[in-house]
PDB file of C-alpha atoms and ligand atoms in Angstrom:
ATOM      1  CA  MET L   1       0.000   0.000   0.000  1.00  0.00           C
ATOM      2  CA  SER L   2       1.410   3.365  -0.966  1.00  0.00           C
ATOM      3  CA  LEU L   3       1.682   6.024   1.694  1.00  0.00           C
ATOM      4  CA  ASP L   4       3.303   8.549  -0.575  1.00  0.00           C
ATOM      5  CA  PRO L   5       1.268  11.711  -0.174  1.00  0.00           C
ATOM      6  CA  SER L   6       2.246  12.981  -3.609  1.00  0.00           C
ATOM      7  CA  PRO L   7      -1.053  12.066  -5.355  1.00  0.00           C
ATOM      8  CA  LEU L   8      -2.763  14.531  -3.062  1.00  0.00           C
ATOM      9  CA  ASP L   9      -2.472  18.160  -3.955  1.00  0.00           C
ATOM     10  CA  LEU L  10      -0.934  19.882  -0.967  1.00  0.00           C
ATOM     11  CA  ALA L  11      -1.923  23.245  -2.337  1.00  0.00           C
ATOM     12  CA  ALA L  12      -5.587  22.252  -2.551  1.00  0.00           C
ATOM     13  CA  PRO L  13      -7.956  24.711  -0.917  1.00  0.00           C
ATOM     14  CA  GLY L  14      -8.957  23.816   2.579  1.00  0.00           C
ATOM     15  CA  PHE L  15      -5.683  22.262   3.625  1.00  0.00           C
ATOM     16  CA  GLY L  16      -3.855  23.400   6.709  1.00  0.00           C
ATOM     17  CA  ASN L  17      -5.785  26.497   7.723  1.00  0.00           C
ATOM     18  CA  PRO L  18      -3.173  28.043   9.996  1.00  0.00           C
ATOM     19  CA  THR L  19      -5.328  30.346  12.106  1.00  0.00           C
ATOM     20  CA  GLY L  20      -6.843  29.622  15.532  1.00  0.00           C
ATOM     21  CA  PRO L  21      -8.771  26.564  16.709  1.00  0.00           C
ATOM     22  CA  ILE L  22     -10.999  24.969  14.095  1.00  0.00           C
ATOM     23  CA  VAL L  23     -13.412  23.656  16.728  1.00  0.00           C
ATOM     24  CA  ARG L  24     -14.462  25.042  20.100  1.00  0.00           C
ATOM     25  CA  PHE L  25     -16.818  23.359  22.549  1.00  0.00           C
ATOM     26  CA  GLU L  26     -17.878  25.433  25.550  1.00  0.00           C
ATOM     27  CA  ASN L  27     -19.811  23.701  28.363  1.00  0.00           C
ATOM     28  CA  VAL L  28     -21.597  21.468  25.910  1.00  0.00           C
ATOM     29  CA  GLY L  29     -24.234  19.083  27.197  1.00  0.00           C
ATOM     30  CA  LEU L  30     -26.390  16.642  25.305  1.00  0.00           C
ATOM     31  CA  ARG L  31     -29.369  14.530  26.233  1.00  0.00           C
ATOM     32  CA  TYR L  32     -31.408  12.342  23.922  1.00  0.00           C
ATOM     33  CA  GLY L  33     -35.060  13.264  24.338  1.00  0.00           C
ATOM     34  CA  ALA L  34     -36.033  13.546  28.001  1.00  0.00           C
ATOM     35  CA  GLY L  35     -33.293  11.159  29.171  1.00  0.00           C
ATOM     36  CA  ARG L  36     -30.269  11.946  31.331  1.00  0.00           C
ATOM     37  CA  GLU L  37     -27.374  13.903  29.869  1.00  0.00           C
ATOM     38  CA  VAL L  38     -25.031  11.582  27.987  1.00  0.00           C
ATOM     39  CA  LEU L  39     -22.471  14.395  27.606  1.00  0.00           C
ATOM     40  CA  SER L  40     -21.933  17.050  30.283  1.00  0.00           C
ATOM     41  CA  ASP L  41     -19.783  20.179  30.536  1.00  0.00           C
ATOM     42  CA  ILE L  42     -17.654  19.357  27.528  1.00  0.00           C
ATOM     43  CA  THR L  43     -15.104  22.123  26.908  1.00  0.00           C
ATOM     44  CA  PHE L  44     -12.171  21.853  24.510  1.00  0.00           C
ATOM     45  CA  LYS L  45     -10.556  23.325  21.415  1.00  0.00           C
ATOM     46  CA  LEU L  46      -9.192  21.463  18.412  1.00  0.00           C
ATOM     47  CA  HIS L  47      -6.215  23.032  16.715  1.00  0.00           C
ATOM     48  CA  PRO L  48      -5.484  22.728  13.016  1.00  0.00           C
ATOM     49  CA  GLY L  49      -3.046  20.056  11.983  1.00  0.00           C
ATOM     50  CA  ARG L  50      -3.164  18.088  15.224  1.00  0.00           C
ATOM     51  CA  PHE L  51      -4.003  14.436  15.793  1.00  0.00           C
ATOM     52  CA  TYR L  52      -6.481  13.600  18.568  1.00  0.00           C
ATOM     53  CA  PHE L  53      -7.569  10.268  19.944  1.00  0.00           C
ATOM     54  CA  LEU L  54     -10.969  10.041  21.607  1.00  0.00           C
ATOM     55  CA  THR L  55     -11.177   7.128  23.998  1.00  0.00           C
ATOM     56  CA  GLY L  56     -13.197   5.860  26.938  1.00  0.00           C
ATOM     57  CA  PRO L  57     -15.367   2.911  27.920  1.00  0.00           C
ATOM     58  CA  SER L  58     -18.336   1.691  25.942  1.00  0.00           C
ATOM     59  CA  GLY L  59     -21.289   4.025  26.448  1.00  0.00           C
ATOM     60  CA  ALA L  60     -19.105   6.947  27.595  1.00  0.00           C
ATOM     61  CA  GLY L  61     -20.390   9.117  24.746  1.00  0.00           C
ATOM     62  CA  LYS L  62     -17.686   8.919  22.084  1.00  0.00           C
ATOM     63  CA  THR L  63     -20.013   8.408  19.121  1.00  0.00           C
ATOM     64  CA  THR L  64     -22.286  11.149  20.413  1.00  0.00           C
ATOM     65  CA  LEU L  65     -19.360  13.580  20.695  1.00  0.00           C
ATOM     66  CA  LEU L  66     -18.257  12.721  17.169  1.00  0.00           C
ATOM     67  CA  LYS L  67     -21.800  13.354  15.881  1.00  0.00           C
ATOM     68  CA  LEU L  68     -21.618  16.835  17.379  1.00  0.00           C
ATOM     69  CA  LEU L  69     -18.241  17.284  15.681  1.00  0.00           C
ATOM     70  CA  TYR L  70     -19.502  16.396  12.232  1.00  0.00           C
ATOM     71  CA  LEU L  71     -22.657  18.431  12.686  1.00  0.00           C
ATOM     72  CA  ALA L  72     -25.039  15.475  12.670  1.00  0.00           C
ATOM     73  CA  GLN L  73     -26.345  16.376  16.123  1.00  0.00           C
ATOM     74  CA  SER L  74     -27.029  19.600  17.992  1.00  0.00           C
ATOM     75  CA  PRO L  75     -26.165  20.070  21.666  1.00  0.00           C
ATOM     76  CA  SER L  76     -28.865  20.478  24.336  1.00  0.00           C
ATOM     77  CA  ARG L  77     -26.836  23.250  25.955  1.00  0.00           C
ATOM     78  CA  GLY L  78     -23.524  25.059  25.605  1.00  0.00           C
ATOM     79  CA  ALA L  79     -21.844  26.484  22.518  1.00  0.00           C
ATOM     80  CA  ILE L  80     -20.069  24.896  19.570  1.00  0.00           C
ATOM     81  CA  SER L  81     -18.028  26.836  17.067  1.00  0.00           C
ATOM     82  CA  MET L  82     -16.926  25.102  13.862  1.00  0.00           C
ATOM     83  CA  PHE L  83     -14.329  26.768  11.641  1.00  0.00           C
ATOM     84  CA  GLY L  84     -14.996  29.989  13.501  1.00  0.00           C
ATOM     85  CA  GLU L  85     -18.783  29.914  13.036  1.00  0.00           C
ATOM     86  CA  ASP L  86     -21.426  29.464  15.735  1.00  0.00           C
ATOM     87  CA  ALA L  87     -22.962  26.074  14.929  1.00  0.00           C
ATOM     88  CA  SER L  88     -26.297  26.994  16.525  1.00  0.00           C
ATOM     89  CA  VAL L  89     -27.173  29.630  13.934  1.00  0.00           C
ATOM     90  CA  LEU L  90     -26.136  27.905  10.722  1.00  0.00           C
ATOM     91  CA  SER L  91     -28.621  27.858   7.879  1.00  0.00           C
ATOM     92  CA  ARG L  92     -29.182  24.459   6.293  1.00  0.00           C
ATOM     93  CA  GLU L  93     -27.087  25.516   3.291  1.00  0.00           C
ATOM     94  CA  ARG L  94     -24.235  26.805   5.437  1.00  0.00           C
ATOM     95  CA  ARG L  95     -24.301  23.632   7.542  1.00  0.00           C
ATOM     96  CA  THR L  96     -23.960  21.583   4.353  1.00  0.00           C
ATOM     97  CA  GLU L  97     -21.033  23.749   3.234  1.00  0.00           C
ATOM     98  CA  LEU L  98     -19.232  23.335   6.551  1.00  0.00           C
ATOM     99  CA  ARG L  99     -20.066  19.636   6.568  1.00  0.00           C
ATOM    100  CA  ARG L 100     -18.135  19.340   3.288  1.00  0.00           C
ATOM    101  CA  ARG L 101     -15.012  20.392   5.171  1.00  0.00           C
ATOM    102  CA  ILE L 102     -15.376  17.345   7.434  1.00  0.00           C
ATOM    103  CA  GLY L 103     -14.610  13.768   6.361  1.00  0.00           C
ATOM    104  CA  VAL L 104     -16.216  10.942   8.351  1.00  0.00           C
ATOM    105  CA  VAL L 105     -15.168   7.284   8.645  1.00  0.00           C
ATOM    106  CA  PHE L 106     -17.342   4.744  10.472  1.00  0.00           C
ATOM    107  CA  GLN L 107     -16.480   1.396  12.051  1.00  0.00           C
ATOM    108  CA  ASN L 108     -18.862  -0.444   9.734  1.00  0.00           C
ATOM    109  CA  PHE L 109     -17.630   1.371   6.596  1.00  0.00           C
ATOM    110  CA  ARG L 110     -21.071   2.488   5.324  1.00  0.00           C
ATOM    111  CA  LEU L 111     -20.130   2.055   1.695  1.00  0.00           C
ATOM    112  CA  VAL L 112     -22.888   2.072  -0.918  1.00  0.00           C
ATOM    113  CA  PRO L 113     -23.186  -1.645  -1.759  1.00  0.00           C
ATOM    114  CA  HIS L 114     -24.309  -1.378  -5.378  1.00  0.00           C
ATOM    115  CA  LEU L 115     -21.592   1.126  -6.328  1.00  0.00           C
ATOM    116  CA  THR L 116     -18.064   0.176  -7.382  1.00  0.00           C
ATOM    117  CA  VAL L 117     -15.002   1.268  -5.410  1.00  0.00           C
ATOM    118  CA  PHE L 118     -14.516   4.069  -7.946  1.00  0.00           C
ATOM    119  CA  ASP L 119     -18.099   5.303  -7.609  1.00  0.00           C
ATOM    120  CA  ASN L 120     -18.030   5.131  -3.800  1.00  0.00           C
ATOM    121  CA  VAL L 121     -14.888   7.264  -3.680  1.00  0.00           C
ATOM    122  CA  ALA L 122     -16.251   9.640  -6.348  1.00  0.00           C
ATOM    123  CA  LEU L 123     -19.557  10.102  -4.507  1.00  0.00           C
ATOM    124  CA  PRO L 124     -18.665  13.192  -2.412  1.00  0.00           C
ATOM    125  CA  LEU L 125     -17.229  14.956  -5.460  1.00  0.00           C
ATOM    126  CA  ARG L 126     -20.315  14.171  -7.536  1.00  0.00           C
ATOM    127  CA  LEU L 127     -22.563  15.404  -4.712  1.00  0.00           C
ATOM    128  CA  ALA L 128     -20.515  18.616  -4.669  1.00  0.00           C
ATOM    129  CA  GLY L 129     -21.136  19.024  -8.406  1.00  0.00           C
ATOM    130  CA  THR L 130     -17.620  18.251  -9.674  1.00  0.00           C
ATOM    131  CA  ALA L 131     -17.581  17.598 -13.430  1.00  0.00           C
ATOM    132  CA  GLU L 132     -16.908  13.986 -14.466  1.00  0.00           C
ATOM    133  CA  GLU L 133     -13.773  14.847 -16.421  1.00  0.00           C
ATOM    134  CA  GLU L 134     -12.360  16.624 -13.381  1.00  0.00           C
ATOM    135  CA  LEU L 135     -12.973  13.819 -10.909  1.00  0.00           C
ATOM    136  CA  VAL L 136     -11.501  10.842 -12.787  1.00  0.00           C
ATOM    137  CA  GLY L 137      -7.859  11.793 -12.087  1.00  0.00           C
ATOM    138  CA  PRO L 138      -8.220  12.583  -8.359  1.00  0.00           C
ATOM    139  CA  VAL L 139     -10.397   9.529  -7.684  1.00  0.00           C
ATOM    140  CA  THR L 140      -7.975   7.228  -9.528  1.00  0.00           C
ATOM    141  CA  ASP L 141      -5.030   8.727  -7.602  1.00  0.00           C
ATOM    142  CA  MET L 142      -6.845   8.392  -4.300  1.00  0.00           C
ATOM    143  CA  ILE L 143      -7.697   4.729  -4.917  1.00  0.00           C
ATOM    144  CA  GLU L 144      -4.042   4.131  -5.778  1.00  0.00           C
ATOM    145  CA  TRP L 145      -3.007   5.932  -2.586  1.00  0.00           C
ATOM    146  CA  VAL L 146      -4.996   3.500  -0.445  1.00  0.00           C
ATOM    147  CA  GLY L 147      -3.540   0.586  -2.442  1.00  0.00           C
ATOM    148  CA  LEU L 148      -6.705  -0.596  -4.182  1.00  0.00           C
ATOM    149  CA  SER L 149      -6.136   0.164  -7.863  1.00  0.00           C
ATOM    150  CA  ARG L 150      -6.760  -3.471  -8.795  1.00  0.00           C
ATOM    151  CA  ALA L 151     -10.210  -3.300  -7.142  1.00  0.00           C
ATOM    152  CA  THR L 152     -11.378  -0.055  -8.775  1.00  0.00           C
ATOM    153  CA  ASN L 153     -14.328  -1.681 -10.527  1.00  0.00           C
ATOM    154  CA  GLN L 154     -15.311  -4.105  -7.772  1.00  0.00           C
ATOM    155  CA  ARG L 155     -18.244  -3.790  -5.422  1.00  0.00           C
ATOM    156  CA  PRO L 156     -17.636  -3.511  -1.647  1.00  0.00           C
ATOM    157  CA  SER L 157     -19.008  -6.988  -0.895  1.00  0.00           C
ATOM    158  CA  THR L 158     -16.102  -8.537  -2.832  1.00  0.00           C
ATOM    159  CA  LEU L 159     -13.517  -6.835  -0.572  1.00  0.00           C
ATOM    160  CA  SER L 160     -12.102  -7.704   2.852  1.00  0.00           C
ATOM    161  CA  GLY L 161     -12.970  -5.563   5.879  1.00  0.00           C
ATOM    162  CA  GLY L 162      -9.616  -3.793   5.745  1.00  0.00           C
ATOM    163  CA  GLU L 163     -10.037  -3.099   2.035  1.00  0.00           C
ATOM    164  CA  GLN L 164     -13.554  -1.752   2.565  1.00  0.00           C
ATOM    165  CA  GLN L 165     -12.271   0.529   5.301  1.00  0.00           C
ATOM    166  CA  ARG L 166      -9.562   1.823   2.951  1.00  0.00           C
ATOM    167  CA  VAL L 167     -12.295   2.668   0.433  1.00  0.00           C
ATOM    168  CA  ALA L 168     -14.201   4.444   3.210  1.00  0.00           C
ATOM    169  CA  ILE L 169     -11.093   6.442   4.142  1.00  0.00           C
ATOM    170  CA  ALA L 170     -10.503   7.344   0.490  1.00  0.00           C
ATOM    171  CA  ARG L 171     -14.115   8.518   0.238  1.00  0.00           C
ATOM    172  CA  ALA L 172     -13.786  10.555   3.433  1.00  0.00           C
ATOM    173  CA  VAL L 173     -10.664  12.403   2.281  1.00  0.00           C
ATOM    174  CA  ILE L 174     -11.339  12.821  -1.460  1.00  0.00           C
ATOM    175  CA  THR L 175     -12.720  16.314  -0.779  1.00  0.00           C
ATOM    176  CA  ARG L 176      -9.528  17.270   1.138  1.00  0.00           C
ATOM    177  CA  PRO L 177     -11.373  17.876   4.428  1.00  0.00           C
ATOM    178  CA  ASP L 178      -9.911  20.178   7.061  1.00  0.00           C
ATOM    179  CA  LEU L 179     -11.205  17.819   9.746  1.00  0.00           C
ATOM    180  CA  LEU L 180     -11.274  14.029   9.560  1.00  0.00           C
ATOM    181  CA  VAL L 181     -13.475  12.265  12.128  1.00  0.00           C
ATOM    182  CA  ALA L 182     -13.286   8.489  12.531  1.00  0.00           C
ATOM    183  CA  ASP L 183     -15.471   6.382  14.818  1.00  0.00           C
ATOM    184  CA  GLU L 184     -13.684   3.124  15.748  1.00  0.00           C
ATOM    185  CA  PRO L 185     -12.337   2.785  12.194  1.00  0.00           C
ATOM    186  CA  THR L 186     -10.165  -0.203  13.126  1.00  0.00           C
ATOM    187  CA  GLY L 187     -12.807  -2.047  15.125  1.00  0.00           C
ATOM    188  CA  ASN L 188     -13.550  -4.578  12.384  1.00  0.00           C
ATOM    189  CA  VAL L 189     -10.043  -5.362  11.134  1.00  0.00           C
ATOM    190  CA  ASP L 190      -7.082  -7.388  12.394  1.00  0.00           C
ATOM    191  CA  PRO L 191      -4.239  -5.659  14.294  1.00  0.00           C
ATOM    192  CA  GLN L 192      -1.917  -5.568  11.286  1.00  0.00           C
ATOM    193  CA  MET L 193      -4.563  -3.888   9.124  1.00  0.00           C
ATOM    194  CA  ALA L 194      -5.376  -1.531  11.990  1.00  0.00           C
ATOM    195  CA  LEU L 195      -1.807  -0.248  11.820  1.00  0.00           C
ATOM    196  CA  ARG L 196      -2.003   0.153   8.032  1.00  0.00           C
ATOM    197  CA  LEU L 197      -5.182   2.164   8.459  1.00  0.00           C
ATOM    198  CA  LEU L 198      -3.543   4.268  11.172  1.00  0.00           C
ATOM    199  CA  HIS L 199      -0.773   5.056   8.677  1.00  0.00           C
ATOM    200  CA  LEU L 200      -3.369   6.480   6.286  1.00  0.00           C
ATOM    201  CA  PHE L 201      -4.774   8.728   9.018  1.00  0.00           C
ATOM    202  CA  THR L 202      -1.237   9.748   9.982  1.00  0.00           C
ATOM    203  CA  ALA L 203      -0.378  10.554   6.372  1.00  0.00           C
ATOM    204  CA  MET L 204      -3.476  12.743   6.050  1.00  0.00           C
ATOM    205  CA  ASN L 205      -2.566  14.450   9.304  1.00  0.00           C
ATOM    206  CA  LYS L 206       0.963  15.139   8.039  1.00  0.00           C
ATOM    207  CA  MET L 207      -0.603  16.907   5.074  1.00  0.00           C
ATOM    208  CA  GLY L 208      -2.443  19.256   7.424  1.00  0.00           C
ATOM    209  CA  THR L 209      -5.775  17.581   8.131  1.00  0.00           C
ATOM    210  CA  THR L 210      -6.863  17.653  11.766  1.00  0.00           C
ATOM    211  CA  VAL L 211      -7.757  14.083  12.780  1.00  0.00           C
ATOM    212  CA  VAL L 212     -10.071  12.930  15.577  1.00  0.00           C
ATOM    213  CA  LEU L 213     -10.020   9.146  15.885  1.00  0.00           C
ATOM    214  CA  ALA L 214     -12.227   7.350  18.423  1.00  0.00           C
ATOM    215  CA  THR L 215     -10.761   4.058  19.540  1.00  0.00           C
ATOM    216  CA  HIS L 216     -10.495   1.542  22.357  1.00  0.00           C
ATOM    217  CA  ASP L 217      -7.182   0.334  20.955  1.00  0.00           C
ATOM    218  CA  SER L 218      -4.318   1.346  23.233  1.00  0.00           C
ATOM    219  CA  THR L 219      -1.770  -0.123  20.786  1.00  0.00           C
ATOM    220  CA  LEU L 220      -2.843   2.444  18.200  1.00  0.00           C
ATOM    221  CA  MET L 221      -2.599   5.261  20.723  1.00  0.00           C
ATOM    222  CA  HIS L 222       0.922   4.197  21.702  1.00  0.00           C
ATOM    223  CA  ARG L 223       1.932   4.124  18.038  1.00  0.00           C
ATOM    224  CA  GLN L 224       0.933   7.743  17.661  1.00  0.00           C
ATOM    225  CA  GLY L 225       2.745   9.040  20.706  1.00  0.00           C
ATOM    226  CA  ASP L 226       2.513  12.758  19.955  1.00  0.00           C
ATOM    227  CA  ALA L 227      -1.278  12.727  19.596  1.00  0.00           C
ATOM    228  CA  ALA L 228      -3.513  14.361  22.181  1.00  0.00           C
ATOM    229  CA  VAL L 229      -5.792  11.950  24.035  1.00  0.00           C
ATOM    230  CA  MET L 230      -9.346  12.977  24.891  1.00  0.00           C
ATOM    231  CA  ARG L 231     -10.814  10.546  27.395  1.00  0.00           C
ATOM    232  CA  LEU L 232     -14.536  10.381  28.062  1.00  0.00           C
ATOM    233  CA  GLU L 233     -15.830   8.868  31.290  1.00  0.00           C
ATOM    234  CA  LYS L 234     -19.594   8.777  31.780  1.00  0.00           C
ATOM    235  CA  GLY L 235     -20.080  11.713  29.458  1.00  0.00           C
ATOM    236  CA  ARG L 236     -17.373  13.901  30.940  1.00  0.00           C
ATOM    237  CA  LEU L 237     -14.097  14.778  29.327  1.00  0.00           C
ATOM    238  CA  ASP L 238     -10.791  14.075  30.959  1.00  0.00           C
ATOM    239  CA  ASP L 239      -7.573  15.479  29.475  1.00  0.00           C
ATOM    240  CA  PRO L 240      -4.716  13.130  30.426  1.00  0.00           C
ATOM    241  CA  THR L 241      -2.173  14.693  28.096  1.00  0.00           C
ATOM    242  CA  GLY L 242      -3.151  18.186  29.202  1.00  0.00           C
ATOM    243  CA  VAL L 243      -3.104  19.553  25.687  1.00  0.00           C
ATOM    244  CA  LEU L 244      -6.730  20.194  24.848  1.00  0.00           C
ATOM    245  CA  ARG L 245      -6.970  23.619  26.397  1.00  0.00           C
ATOM    246  CA  ASN L 246      -3.357  24.707  25.908  1.00  0.00           C
ATOM    247  CA  PRO L 247      -1.698  22.636  23.219  1.00  0.00           C
ATOM    248  CA  PRO L 248       2.092  22.860  23.036  1.00  0.00           C
ATOM    249  CA  ASP L 249       3.696  24.116  19.869  1.00  0.00           C
ATOM    250  CA  ARG L 250       4.046  21.231  17.529  1.00  0.00           C
ATOM    251  CA  LYS L 251       7.033  20.906  15.286  1.00  0.00           C
ATOM    252  CA  GLY L 252       5.913  21.291  11.720  1.00  0.00           C
ATOM    253  CA  MET L 253       2.421  22.468  12.685  1.00  0.00           C
ATOM    254  CA  ARG L 254       1.047  24.980  10.265  1.00  0.00           C
TER     255      ARG L 254
HETATM  256  N1  LIG X   1     -30.081   7.815  19.618  1.00  0.00           N
HETATM  257  C1  LIG X   1     -29.979   7.619  20.934  1.00  0.00           C
HETATM  258  N2  LIG X   1     -31.061   7.717  21.740  1.00  0.00           N
HETATM  259  C2  LIG X   1     -30.977   7.537  23.070  1.00  0.00           C
HETATM  260  N3  LIG X   1     -29.826   7.249  23.723  1.00  0.00           N
HETATM  261  C3  LIG X   1     -28.710   7.132  22.983  1.00  0.00           C
HETATM  262  C4  LIG X   1     -28.729   7.308  21.553  1.00  0.00           C
HETATM  263  N4  LIG X   1     -27.456   7.140  21.082  1.00  0.00           N
HETATM  264  C5  LIG X   1     -26.704   6.866  22.169  1.00  0.00           C
HETATM  265  N5  LIG X   1     -27.445   6.861  23.293  1.00  0.00           N
HETATM  266  C6  LIG X   1     -26.937   6.644  24.667  1.00  0.00           C
HETATM  267  O1  LIG X   1     -25.947   7.617  24.906  1.00  0.00           O
HETATM  268  C7  LIG X   1     -24.873   7.067  25.677  1.00  0.00           C
HETATM  269  C8  LIG X   1     -23.571   7.273  24.925  1.00  0.00           C
HETATM  270  O2  LIG X   1     -23.613   6.494  23.731  1.00  0.00           O
HETATM  271  P1  LIG X   1     -22.449   6.556  22.656  1.00  0.00           P
HETATM  272  O3  LIG X   1     -22.837   5.648  21.526  1.00  0.00           O
HETATM  273  O4  LIG X   1     -22.153   7.952  22.334  1.00  0.00           O
HETATM  274  O5  LIG X   1     -21.221   5.918  23.485  1.00  0.00           O
HETATM  275  P2  LIG X   1     -19.843   5.340  22.970  1.00  0.00           P
HETATM  276  O6  LIG X   1     -18.820   5.810  23.932  1.00  0.00           O
HETATM  277  O7  LIG X   1     -19.645   5.677  21.526  1.00  0.00           O
HETATM  278  O8  LIG X   1     -20.028   3.774  23.125  1.00  0.00           O
HETATM  279  P3  LIG X   1     -19.360   2.573  22.274  1.00  0.00           P
HETATM  280  O9  LIG X   1     -17.892   2.606  22.581  1.00  0.00           O
HETATM  281  O10 LIG X   1     -20.042   1.356  22.817  1.00  0.00           O
HETATM  282  O11 LIG X   1     -19.674   2.814  20.827  1.00  0.00           O
HETATM  283  C9  LIG X   1     -25.220   5.599  25.901  1.00  0.00           C
HETATM  284  O12 LIG X   1     -25.796   5.484  27.184  1.00  0.00           O
HETATM  285  C10 LIG X   1     -26.234   5.304  24.830  1.00  0.00           C
HETATM  286  O13 LIG X   1     -27.125   4.296  25.248  1.00  0.00           O
END
């Protein structure tokens, strides 16, 4: 599998916004319906170009926090700012525009079963209105980057779990998102493939994308030693590395 970032255009718009935090949560709380709060008093900032792990026991609220991050859920209280904009006042159109700056990868891939690998990866560009002649090159390069050129015309069901997840990652980053959010992306693959997938996230991060990766896998977190770790316990955020509020300067951070 190639990890050479060269197929990706480093000068593409949206990469490596150097100014200020790209996400701010201020005393955010969330309850589903009339139930108890599943997230309480969540305050943090995400800085551009950094790599964050989100961890914590099952039911702690990781998926819920990620849904807030990719604008699929609104908080019950508190304030969220995404790319400098107050998330509570976004029009539907503006929300969609901001959402395009966020790539999402799920544990269970969520590929479209009747589409080929090429068409799955091309989907976000087509939805954004990119002309067919303009998308063929980038999609082909992206599929090569995740090491699946030979499977370009296959359907997801003919691929292994690790291969399907690589397609899902390619689809999530084809639009060059500023923020890449992944919910247990290595949960359905063997440890060796988990490391290969981590390398893809790391490569994207090195090109300037902020990554938030939810995982239970401590091996992955040890592999990525300079990442910040956000730990959720019963809906509250702990900050074991002490970097969420005041991140240290990071070598090479833009
Ligand atoms: N749509 C929903 N309606 C009601 N309660 C929900 C909903 N989604 C999640 N919850 C509850 O919110 C809490 C947090 O769930 P969440 O899925 O965010 O945790 P998690 O840390 O991602 O867990 P896991 O590691 O098992 O995926 C749990 O108590 C869960 O039952």
